[in-house]
Coordinates of C-alpha atoms (C1' of nucleotides) in Angstrom, one line a residue:
Chain A
M1 CA 4.2 -69.9 -19.3
N2 CA 7.7 -69.6 -18.0
D3 CA 9.1 -70.1 -21.4
V4 CA 7.9 -66.7 -22.3
G5 CA 11.2 -65.6 -20.8
C6 CA 13.3 -67.8 -22.9
H7 CA 12.7 -65.8 -26.0
S8 CA 11.7 -62.4 -24.8
P9 CA 14.4 -59.8 -24.4
L10 CA 12.1 -57.8 -22.2
V11 CA 11.9 -60.6 -19.7
R12 CA 15.6 -61.1 -19.9
K13 CA 16.2 -57.5 -19.2
F14 CA 13.8 -57.5 -16.2
Q15 CA 15.0 -60.9 -14.8
A16 CA 17.3 -59.3 -12.2
L17 CA 14.4 -57.3 -10.9
G18 CA 12.5 -60.5 -10.0
P19 CA 11.4 -62.8 -8.5
W20 CA 8.6 -63.1 -11.1
T21 CA 5.6 -65.2 -10.6
D22 CA 4.0 -66.9 -13.6
S23 CA 1.1 -64.6 -13.6
E24 CA 3.4 -61.6 -13.6
L25 CA 5.3 -63.1 -16.5
L26 CA 2.0 -63.4 -18.2
A27 CA 1.3 -59.8 -17.7
L28 CA 4.7 -58.8 -19.0
G29 CA 4.0 -61.1 -21.9
S30 CA 1.0 -59.1 -22.8
F31 CA 3.4 -56.3 -23.9
G32 CA 4.6 -58.7 -26.6
S33 CA 1.3 -60.1 -27.7
R34 CA 1.2 -58.3 -31.0
R35 CA 4.1 -58.4 -33.4
R36 CA 5.1 -56.5 -36.5
R37 CA 8.0 -57.3 -38.8
L38 CA 9.7 -54.5 -40.7
G39 CA 12.7 -54.4 -43.1
A40 CA 15.8 -52.3 -42.6
H41 CA 15.5 -48.5 -42.7
Q42 CA 11.7 -48.3 -42.4
A43 CA 10.1 -45.4 -40.6
I44 CA 8.1 -46.5 -37.6
F45 CA 6.8 -43.1 -36.6
H46 CA 7.8 -39.5 -37.3
E47 CA 8.3 -36.5 -35.1
R48 CA 4.9 -34.9 -34.3
D49 CA 2.9 -38.0 -35.2
A50 CA 0.1 -38.4 -32.7
S51 CA 0.9 -41.7 -31.0
D52 CA -1.3 -44.0 -29.1
E53 CA 1.2 -46.7 -29.0
A54 CA 4.7 -47.3 -27.7
Y55 CA 6.9 -50.0 -29.3
L56 CA 8.7 -52.8 -27.6
V57 CA 11.7 -53.9 -29.7
Q58 CA 11.8 -57.6 -29.9
S59 CA 14.7 -58.1 -32.3
G60 CA 16.9 -56.0 -34.5
W61 CA 18.5 -52.5 -34.1
T62 CA 16.6 -49.3 -34.2
C63 CA 17.2 -45.6 -34.0
V64 CA 15.6 -42.6 -32.5
Y65 CA 16.5 -39.2 -33.9
K66 CA 15.6 -35.6 -34.6
L67 CA 16.1 -33.8 -37.9
L68 CA 17.1 -30.2 -38.2
P69 CA 15.9 -27.8 -40.9
D70 CA 19.5 -27.5 -42.2
G71 CA 19.6 -31.2 -42.9
G72 CA 21.4 -32.0 -39.7
R73 CA 20.4 -35.0 -37.6
Q74 CA 20.9 -35.8 -33.9
V75 CA 20.5 -39.4 -33.0
I76 CA 18.9 -39.6 -29.5
S77 CA 19.3 -43.3 -28.9
F78 CA 19.7 -46.7 -30.5
P79 CA 16.9 -48.8 -28.9
L80 CA 17.8 -52.5 -28.7
P81 CA 15.8 -55.6 -28.1
G82 CA 14.0 -55.3 -24.7
D83 CA 13.8 -51.5 -25.0
I84 CA 10.5 -49.7 -25.2
V85 CA 10.3 -46.6 -27.3
G86 CA 7.8 -43.8 -27.3
I87 CA 6.3 -44.1 -23.8
S88 CA 6.7 -40.3 -23.2
G89 CA 4.9 -39.6 -26.5
L90 CA 1.8 -41.3 -25.0
F91 CA 1.6 -38.5 -22.5
L92 CA 2.5 -35.6 -24.7
D93 CA 0.8 -34.2 -27.7
G94 CA 2.8 -36.4 -30.0
A95 CA 6.2 -38.0 -30.5
Q96 CA 9.1 -35.7 -30.0
F97 CA 11.3 -37.6 -32.4
S98 CA 11.4 -40.0 -35.3
F99 CA 11.9 -43.7 -34.9
E100 CA 13.0 -46.1 -37.5
S101 CA 14.6 -49.5 -38.0
L102 CA 18.3 -49.9 -38.9
T103 CA 18.1 -53.6 -39.6
P104 CA 15.1 -55.9 -40.1
V105 CA 13.2 -55.8 -36.9
E106 CA 10.4 -57.3 -35.0
L107 CA 8.3 -54.9 -32.9
S108 CA 5.4 -55.2 -30.5
P109 CA 3.1 -52.2 -30.4
I110 CA 1.9 -51.4 -26.9
S111 CA -1.2 -49.4 -26.5
T112 CA -1.5 -46.9 -23.7
A113 CA -4.2 -49.1 -22.2
T114 CA -2.1 -52.2 -22.3
L115 CA 0.8 -50.4 -20.6
L116 CA -1.3 -48.9 -17.9
N117 CA -3.3 -52.0 -17.3
G118 CA -0.2 -54.1 -17.1
A119 CA 1.2 -51.7 -14.5
M120 CA -2.1 -51.8 -12.6
A121 CA -2.3 -55.6 -12.6
S122 CA 1.1 -56.2 -11.1
S123 CA 3.2 -54.0 -8.9
N124 CA 6.3 -55.9 -10.2
V125 CA 5.4 -54.9 -13.7
A126 CA 4.9 -51.3 -12.6
R127 CA 8.3 -51.4 -11.0
A128 CA 9.9 -52.8 -14.1
V129 CA 8.3 -50.1 -16.3
R130 CA 9.4 -47.4 -13.9
W131 CA 12.9 -48.7 -13.9
S132 CA 13.0 -49.0 -17.6
V133 CA 11.8 -45.4 -18.0
A134 CA 14.3 -44.1 -15.4
R135 CA 17.1 -46.0 -17.0
D136 CA 16.3 -44.5 -20.4
S137 CA 16.5 -41.1 -18.8
A138 CA 19.8 -41.9 -17.2
I139 CA 21.1 -43.0 -20.6
L140 CA 19.9 -39.8 -22.1
V141 CA 21.7 -37.7 -19.4
E142 CA 24.9 -39.6 -20.0
H143 CA 24.5 -39.0 -23.7
L144 CA 24.2 -35.3 -23.0
V145 CA 27.3 -35.3 -20.9
N146 CA 29.0 -37.2 -23.6
V147 CA 28.2 -34.7 -26.4
G148 CA 28.5 -31.6 -24.2
R149 CA 31.7 -32.1 -22.4
R150 CA 33.8 -35.0 -23.6
S151 CA 36.4 -35.0 -26.3
A152 CA 35.6 -36.9 -29.5
L153 CA 37.9 -39.7 -28.4
M154 CA 36.4 -40.1 -24.9
R155 CA 33.0 -39.7 -26.3
T156 CA 33.4 -42.5 -28.8
A157 CA 35.0 -44.8 -26.3
H158 CA 32.2 -44.1 -23.8
F159 CA 29.5 -44.8 -26.4
I160 CA 31.0 -48.1 -27.4
L161 CA 31.3 -49.2 -23.8
E162 CA 27.7 -48.3 -23.2
L163 CA 26.6 -50.4 -26.2
A164 CA 28.6 -53.3 -24.9
H165 CA 27.0 -53.1 -21.5
R166 CA 23.5 -52.8 -22.8
L167 CA 24.1 -55.7 -25.2
R168 CA 25.5 -57.8 -22.4
L169 CA 22.4 -57.4 -20.4
I170 CA 20.3 -59.0 -23.2
G171 CA 22.9 -61.6 -24.0
A172 CA 24.2 -60.1 -27.3
E173 CA 27.8 -59.5 -26.2
R174 CA 30.5 -62.0 -25.3
A175 CA 34.1 -61.4 -24.4
G176 CA 34.1 -57.9 -25.7
E177 CA 32.7 -58.9 -29.1
F178 CA 29.4 -57.9 -30.5
A179 CA 27.6 -57.1 -33.8
C180 CA 27.0 -53.5 -34.4
P181 CA 25.1 -52.8 -37.6
V182 CA 25.3 -49.0 -37.2
N183 CA 27.3 -47.3 -40.0
Q184 CA 29.6 -44.4 -39.3
Y185 CA 27.1 -41.8 -40.5
W186 CA 24.5 -42.8 -37.9
M187 CA 27.1 -43.2 -35.2
A188 CA 28.5 -39.8 -35.9
D189 CA 25.1 -38.3 -35.7
A190 CA 24.7 -39.8 -32.3
L191 CA 28.0 -38.5 -31.1
G192 CA 27.6 -35.0 -32.5
L193 CA 30.6 -35.5 -34.9
T194 CA 31.0 -35.7 -38.6
A195 CA 31.4 -39.2 -40.1
I196 CA 34.8 -38.1 -41.4
H197 CA 36.1 -37.2 -38.0
L198 CA 34.6 -40.2 -36.4
N199 CA 36.4 -42.3 -38.9
R200 CA 39.7 -40.8 -37.7
V201 CA 38.7 -41.3 -34.1
L202 CA 38.0 -44.9 -34.7
R203 CA 41.3 -45.3 -36.4
E204 CA 43.0 -43.8 -33.4
L205 CA 41.2 -46.2 -31.1
R206 CA 42.2 -49.1 -33.3
E207 CA 45.8 -48.1 -33.5
A208 CA 45.9 -47.7 -29.7
H209 CA 44.8 -51.4 -29.6
L210 CA 41.7 -50.5 -27.6
V211 CA 38.8 -51.4 -29.9
T212 CA 38.2 -52.2 -33.5
L213 CA 34.9 -51.6 -35.4
R214 CA 34.9 -53.2 -38.7
A215 CA 32.2 -54.7 -41.0
G216 CA 29.5 -54.2 -38.5
H217 CA 31.4 -56.0 -35.7
V218 CA 33.0 -54.5 -32.6
S219 CA 36.0 -56.1 -30.9
I220 CA 37.1 -54.6 -27.6
H221 CA 40.8 -55.5 -27.2
D222 CA 41.6 -53.7 -24.0
Y223 CA 38.5 -53.2 -21.9
E224 CA 40.3 -51.6 -19.0
G225 CA 42.2 -49.3 -21.2
L226 CA 39.0 -48.2 -22.9
K227 CA 37.2 -47.8 -19.6
D228 CA 40.1 -45.6 -18.3
L229 CA 40.1 -43.5 -21.4
A230 CA 36.3 -42.9 -21.2
V231 CA 36.1 -42.8 -17.4
F232 CA 33.2 -45.1 -17.9
D233 CA 31.1 -46.5 -15.0
G234 CA 28.2 -48.6 -16.3
D235 CA 26.2 -48.7 -13.0
Y236 CA 23.4 -46.6 -14.5
L237 CA 22.7 -49.4 -17.0
S238 CA 22.2 -52.3 -14.6
P239 CA 19.1 -53.1 -12.6
P240 CA 19.1 -51.6 -9.2
K241 CA 20.6 -53.6 -6.4
R242 CA 18.6 -51.9 -3.6
V243 CA 16.3 -54.2 -1.6
G244 CA 12.7 -53.3 -1.1
W245 CA 12.7 -50.8 -4.0
P246 CA 9.5 -49.2 -5.1
Chain B
M1 CA -8.8 -25.7 -0.3
N2 CA -8.8 -24.2 -3.7
D3 CA -6.3 -21.5 -2.5
V4 CA -3.7 -24.2 -2.6
G5 CA -3.4 -23.3 -6.2
C6 CA -3.0 -19.7 -5.8
H7 CA 0.5 -20.0 -4.4
S8 CA 1.6 -23.4 -5.7
P9 CA 3.6 -23.3 -8.9
L10 CA 2.9 -27.0 -9.3
V11 CA -0.8 -26.4 -9.4
R12 CA -0.3 -23.5 -11.7
K13 CA 1.7 -25.7 -14.1
F14 CA -0.9 -28.4 -14.0
Q15 CA -3.9 -26.1 -14.3
A16 CA -4.3 -26.6 -18.1
L17 CA -4.5 -30.3 -17.5
G18 CA -7.6 -29.9 -15.4
P19 CA -10.4 -29.8 -14.5
W20 CA -9.3 -30.5 -11.0
T21 CA -11.7 -31.3 -8.1
D22 CA -11.0 -30.0 -4.7
S23 CA -10.0 -33.4 -3.4
E24 CA -7.6 -33.8 -6.3
L25 CA -6.1 -30.4 -5.5
L26 CA -5.7 -31.7 -2.0
A27 CA -3.8 -34.8 -3.2
L28 CA -1.6 -32.6 -5.3
G29 CA -1.1 -30.4 -2.3
S30 CA 0.3 -33.3 -0.4
F31 CA 3.4 -33.1 -2.6
G32 CA 4.0 -29.7 -1.0
S33 CA 3.2 -30.5 2.6
R34 CA 6.7 -30.4 3.8
R35 CA 9.0 -27.5 3.1
R36 CA 12.7 -26.8 3.3
R37 CA 14.4 -23.5 2.8
L38 CA 18.0 -23.3 1.6
G39 CA 20.3 -20.5 0.8
A40 CA 22.0 -19.9 -2.6
H41 CA 24.5 -22.5 -3.8
Q42 CA 23.7 -25.2 -1.4
A43 CA 23.9 -28.8 -2.4
I44 CA 20.6 -30.7 -2.2
F45 CA 22.0 -34.1 -3.2
H46 CA 25.0 -35.4 -4.9
E47 CA 25.5 -37.9 -7.7
R48 CA 25.4 -41.5 -6.4
D49 CA 23.6 -40.5 -3.2
A50 CA 21.0 -43.1 -2.4
S51 CA 17.7 -41.2 -2.7
D52 CA 14.4 -41.9 -1.2
E53 CA 13.0 -38.6 -2.0
A54 CA 12.4 -36.4 -5.0
Y55 CA 12.1 -32.6 -4.6
L56 CA 9.4 -30.2 -5.7
V57 CA 10.9 -26.8 -6.3
Q58 CA 8.5 -24.3 -4.7
S59 CA 10.5 -21.1 -5.3
G60 CA 13.9 -20.1 -6.6
W61 CA 16.2 -21.4 -9.3
T62 CA 18.1 -24.7 -9.1
C63 CA 20.5 -26.6 -11.1
V64 CA 21.1 -30.3 -12.0
Y65 CA 24.5 -31.2 -13.3
K66 CA 27.2 -33.8 -13.6
L67 CA 30.9 -33.3 -12.8
L68 CA 33.7 -34.8 -14.9
P69 CA 37.0 -36.0 -13.4
D70 CA 38.9 -33.4 -15.4
G71 CA 36.9 -30.7 -13.6
G72 CA 34.4 -30.2 -16.4
R73 CA 30.7 -29.8 -15.6
Q74 CA 27.7 -30.5 -17.7
V75 CA 24.5 -28.8 -16.6
I76 CA 21.6 -31.1 -17.3
S77 CA 18.8 -28.7 -16.5
F78 CA 17.7 -25.7 -14.5
P79 CA 14.6 -26.9 -12.5
L80 CA 12.2 -24.0 -11.9
P81 CA 9.3 -23.6 -9.5
G82 CA 6.8 -26.3 -10.2
D83 CA 9.4 -28.8 -11.4
I84 CA 10.1 -32.1 -9.7
V85 CA 13.7 -33.3 -9.5
G86 CA 15.0 -36.7 -8.9
I87 CA 12.0 -39.0 -9.7
S88 CA 14.1 -41.3 -11.8
G89 CA 16.6 -41.6 -8.9
L90 CA 13.9 -43.2 -6.8
F91 CA 13.8 -46.1 -9.2
L92 CA 17.5 -46.5 -9.8
D93 CA 20.3 -47.3 -7.4
G94 CA 20.8 -43.6 -6.7
A95 CA 20.8 -40.2 -8.2
Q96 CA 22.5 -39.9 -11.5
F97 CA 23.5 -36.3 -11.0
S98 CA 24.0 -33.6 -8.5
F99 CA 21.3 -31.0 -7.5
E100 CA 21.9 -27.7 -5.9
S101 CA 20.3 -24.3 -5.4
L102 CA 21.4 -21.3 -7.5
T103 CA 19.4 -18.8 -5.5
P104 CA 17.7 -19.1 -2.1
V105 CA 15.0 -21.7 -2.6
E106 CA 12.1 -23.4 -1.0
L107 CA 11.8 -27.1 -1.6
S108 CA 9.3 -29.8 -0.8
P109 CA 10.8 -33.3 -0.4
I110 CA 8.5 -35.9 -1.8
S111 CA 9.0 -39.5 -0.6
T112 CA 8.5 -42.4 -3.0
A113 CA 5.4 -43.4 -0.9
T114 CA 3.9 -39.9 -1.2
L115 CA 4.4 -39.8 -4.9
L116 CA 3.0 -43.3 -5.6
N117 CA 0.1 -42.9 -3.2
G118 CA -0.8 -39.5 -4.8
A119 CA -0.8 -41.2 -8.2
M120 CA -2.9 -44.1 -6.9
A121 CA -5.4 -41.8 -5.2
S122 CA -6.3 -39.8 -8.2
S123 CA -6.0 -40.6 -11.9
N124 CA -5.6 -36.9 -12.6
V125 CA -2.7 -36.7 -10.3
A126 CA -1.2 -39.7 -12.0
R127 CA -1.7 -38.1 -15.4
A128 CA -0.1 -34.9 -14.2
V129 CA 3.0 -36.7 -12.9
R130 CA 3.3 -38.7 -16.1
W131 CA 3.0 -35.6 -18.1
S132 CA 5.6 -33.9 -16.0
V133 CA 8.1 -36.8 -16.4
A134 CA 7.4 -37.0 -20.1
R135 CA 7.9 -33.3 -20.5
D136 CA 11.2 -33.4 -18.6
S137 CA 12.3 -36.1 -21.0
A138 CA 11.3 -34.0 -24.0
I139 CA 13.3 -31.0 -22.6
L140 CA 16.3 -33.3 -22.2
V141 CA 16.0 -34.5 -25.8
E142 CA 15.9 -31.0 -27.0
H143 CA 18.9 -30.1 -24.9
L144 CA 20.8 -33.0 -26.5
V145 CA 19.9 -31.8 -30.0
N146 CA 21.0 -28.3 -28.9
V147 CA 24.4 -29.3 -27.7
G148 CA 25.0 -32.0 -30.4
R149 CA 23.9 -30.2 -33.6
R150 CA 23.3 -26.5 -33.2
S151 CA 25.8 -23.7 -33.5
A152 CA 26.7 -21.7 -30.4
L153 CA 24.5 -18.9 -31.6
M154 CA 21.4 -21.0 -32.4
R155 CA 22.0 -23.0 -29.3
T156 CA 22.0 -20.0 -27.0
A157 CA 19.0 -18.5 -28.7
H158 CA 17.1 -21.7 -28.3
F159 CA 18.0 -22.0 -24.7
I160 CA 16.8 -18.5 -23.9
L161 CA 13.5 -19.1 -25.7
E162 CA 13.0 -22.4 -23.8
L163 CA 13.5 -20.6 -20.5
A164 CA 11.1 -17.8 -21.5
H165 CA 8.4 -20.4 -22.3
R166 CA 8.9 -22.4 -19.1
L167 CA 8.8 -19.2 -17.0
R168 CA 5.7 -18.0 -18.8
L169 CA 3.9 -21.2 -17.8
I170 CA 4.5 -20.4 -14.2
G171 CA 3.8 -16.7 -14.5
A172 CA 7.4 -15.5 -14.2
E173 CA 7.7 -14.0 -17.6
R174 CA 6.0 -11.0 -19.1
A175 CA 6.4 -9.3 -22.5
G176 CA 9.7 -11.0 -23.2
E177 CA 11.2 -9.9 -19.8
F178 CA 12.2 -12.2 -17.0
A179 CA 14.7 -12.6 -14.2
C180 CA 17.5 -15.1 -14.9
P181 CA 19.9 -15.4 -12.0
V182 CA 22.2 -17.8 -13.8
N183 CA 25.7 -16.6 -14.4
Q184 CA 27.5 -17.1 -17.6
Y185 CA 29.6 -19.9 -16.2
W186 CA 26.6 -22.0 -15.3
M187 CA 24.9 -21.2 -18.6
A188 CA 28.0 -22.0 -20.6
D189 CA 28.2 -25.4 -18.8
A190 CA 24.6 -26.1 -19.8
L191 CA 25.3 -25.2 -23.4
G192 CA 28.5 -27.1 -23.8
L193 CA 30.5 -23.9 -24.4
T194 CA 33.1 -21.9 -22.4
A195 CA 31.9 -18.9 -20.5
I196 CA 34.2 -16.8 -22.6
H197 CA 32.7 -17.9 -25.9
L198 CA 29.2 -17.6 -24.5
N199 CA 29.9 -14.0 -23.5
R200 CA 30.8 -13.3 -27.2
V201 CA 27.7 -15.1 -28.4
L202 CA 25.6 -13.0 -26.0
R203 CA 27.2 -9.9 -27.3
E204 CA 26.3 -10.9 -30.8
L205 CA 22.7 -11.6 -29.9
R206 CA 22.6 -8.2 -28.2
E207 CA 24.1 -6.3 -31.1
A208 CA 21.7 -8.0 -33.5
H209 CA 18.9 -6.5 -31.3
L210 CA 17.5 -9.9 -30.5
V211 CA 17.9 -10.3 -26.8
T212 CA 19.9 -8.7 -23.9
L213 CA 21.0 -10.6 -20.8
R214 CA 22.3 -8.2 -18.2
A215 CA 22.5 -8.2 -14.4
G216 CA 20.4 -11.3 -14.1
H217 CA 17.7 -10.0 -16.3
V218 CA 16.7 -11.1 -19.8
S219 CA 14.9 -8.8 -22.3
I220 CA 13.8 -10.3 -25.6
H221 CA 13.7 -7.5 -28.1
D222 CA 12.7 -9.4 -31.2
Y223 CA 10.9 -12.6 -30.3
E224 CA 10.2 -13.5 -33.9
G225 CA 13.8 -12.9 -35.0
L226 CA 15.1 -15.0 -32.1
K227 CA 12.6 -17.8 -32.9
D228 CA 13.6 -17.8 -36.5
L229 CA 17.3 -17.9 -35.6
A230 CA 16.8 -20.8 -33.2
V231 CA 14.1 -22.5 -35.3
F232 CA 12.3 -22.8 -32.0
D233 CA 9.0 -24.5 -31.5
G234 CA 7.9 -24.6 -27.9
D235 CA 5.1 -27.2 -28.2
Y236 CA 7.0 -29.7 -26.3
L237 CA 6.8 -27.4 -23.2
S238 CA 3.1 -26.9 -23.1
P239 CA 0.4 -29.2 -21.6
P240 CA -1.0 -31.5 -24.2
K241 CA -4.1 -30.4 -26.0
R242 CA -5.3 -33.9 -26.7
V243 CA -8.7 -34.8 -25.4
G244 CA -9.2 -38.0 -23.4
W245 CA -5.5 -38.3 -22.8
P246 CA -4.3 -41.1 -20.5
Chain C
dC1 C1' 39.5 0.1 1.4
dG2 C1' 40.8 -4.8 -0.1
dG3 C1' 38.6 -9.0 -1.6
dT4 C1' 35.5 -11.6 -4.3
dT5 C1' 32.5 -12.6 -8.0
dC6 C1' 31.2 -11.8 -12.4
dG7 C1' 31.6 -9.8 -17.0
dT8 C1' 34.4 -8.3 -20.9
dT9 C1' 38.1 -8.2 -24.2
dG10 C1' 42.5 -9.6 -26.8
dA11 C1' 45.7 -12.9 -28.8
dT12 C1' 46.7 -17.4 -30.0
dC13 C1' 45.9 -22.2 -30.5
dG14 C1' 43.7 -26.6 -31.8
dT15 C1' 40.0 -29.8 -32.3
dG16 C1' 36.9 -31.0 -35.3
dC17 C1' 34.5 -29.3 -39.8
dT18 C1' 34.4 -28.7 -44.9
dC19 C1' 35.3 -29.8 -49.4
dA20 C1' 37.1 -33.1 -52.5
dA21 C1' 38.5 -37.5 -54.0
dG22 C1' 39.4 -42.2 -54.2
dG23 C1' 38.9 -47.2 -52.6
dC24 C1' 36.5 -51.3 -51.2
dT25 C1' 32.7 -54.5 -51.4
dA26 C1' 28.3 -56.4 -52.6
dG27 C1' 24.7 -56.4 -55.7
dT28 C1' 22.7 -55.9 -60.5
dG29 C1' 22.2 -56.3 -65.2
dG30 C1' 24.5 -56.7 -69.6
Chain D
dC1 C1' 32.5 -62.6 -66.8
dC2 C1' 32.6 -57.9 -66.7
dA3 C1' 30.7 -53.1 -66.5
dC4 C1' 28.2 -50.4 -63.6
dT5 C1' 26.1 -48.7 -59.5
dA6 C1' 25.3 -47.8 -54.7
dG7 C1' 26.8 -47.8 -49.9
dC8 C1' 30.2 -47.3 -47.0
dC9 C1' 34.9 -46.5 -45.5
dT10 C1' 39.2 -43.9 -45.8
dT11 C1' 42.4 -40.2 -46.7
dG12 C1' 44.2 -35.4 -47.7
dA13 C1' 44.4 -30.2 -47.4
dG14 C1' 42.7 -26.2 -45.6
dC15 C1' 39.7 -23.6 -42.7
dA16 C1' 36.8 -22.0 -38.8
dC17 C1' 34.4 -22.3 -34.7
dG18 C1' 35.2 -22.3 -30.3
dA19 C1' 38.9 -23.3 -26.6
dT20 C1' 42.8 -21.6 -23.9
dC21 C1' 45.6 -18.4 -21.6
dA22 C1' 46.0 -13.8 -19.8
dA23 C1' 44.4 -9.6 -18.3
dC24 C1' 41.5 -5.9 -16.9
dG25 C1' 37.0 -3.6 -15.5
dA26 C1' 32.8 -3.2 -12.8
dA27 C1' 29.8 -4.1 -9.0
dC28 C1' 29.1 -5.5 -4.5
dC29 C1' 30.3 -6.3 0.2
dG30 C1' 33.1 -7.0 4.2

DNA sequence: CGGTTCGTTGATCGTGCTCAAGGCTAGTGG
DNA sequence: CCACTAGCCTTGAGCACGATCAACGAACCG
């Protein structure tokens, strides 16, 4: 059963939280038992949909956002493989946001029962879920700081570094290079900028030899420089190092 | 034991999630067994502090924020009586933000063990905690939308309406009137504005006969008008109406 | 009284938005 | 092979929302 981990981004993400026994891996695996494939730019759920299921992203890029009546859009997050979307919706009256695929994706719906049973069955699974939820919250907080108080340049740099770190954790980043199939419109809507201004910011970052984003691919040329610019500290993204954690 | 609820803002907040048995109220009450009083503007914990405890606010206004190296400050939330702060910090390497009192406050530290035991002991308590965490996340998402995509005027109106709704749930708002001991500097740092600009926005709202904020007191003169301006829908703040919820 | 905190206003500046266009590439159908 | 389209990226010119800098007023409190 250990080979569950070889292909599951969830297990990969949770590995550092281990050690995992085979039966626990089996419990984790139950989160991925059902699978759904979807093409690019397909809605998965909409704001206010009553939701009895969360979704584990198995592969592909996705996007969580809210629309405003004036046509504006705020991207909340870009869930990546190993991320679970919509847990909070299970405990509220419905989803607070819309969720869709940006690329072709593979999703595993997780029912409330599956989630709670998994957590009941194994305290390690419960820990992992709690960590995952807490981490998502930390990412959201950092996103708020980004949009509320950082300049467009710092904000963009910070966002790219966060993506790089998250992708590294699931093995989708190497030596400052990674695929990023998010166009400038979506990215601008995440950063609270217009696509036009973001384009200029990206040019600035490129001309400063810090990072290049082209054709859906990101190359970080000067990691330290970028980190200094953004005042980035990625500790909030990594599994906790504390011993005996709850 | 039922009089626990009479004075506990936590029980008041969770009432609509009921029905609660006496023993469950007792379990909830255990979250408030310890008490700490603090004066105004006292630090409760700082960013990066290792934290083994969350805090239930029993009375007074508090503030969660992050500082930036350039001296900037982003307020994440203003936890009110009945709100629990720092749960996510229990499951990460440390707190992701600073937490302090704005007024004299009464706090109940909640250890990780107390929190988890309370949830294990009663599924209603577990439900309530899950709802509370999910609601905090929904508030955070709305805050991000506010700062990222709404104009200063809409943003401010939305913020005031959210406060009014939250205060109503704990019985601290009546007929559009409530105390709000948050000065314009703190409020501006929540809204991603400067205090100077916020001051002008508040004047605009006052001159439009929508809402007045003066001397720590808010008077909403035209609730519908304010709601239309902000395109506010407070459903995310109320206890879920779904039956048989998890 | 003087000090401190908070609110208010004016003048000016600049980051990032708006509107408008054009270019590049891939895909499609003639 | 060449139009033609559709996304997406890029650039320019001008404007506006909100920031910055600089005071001053009001309330409170020692």
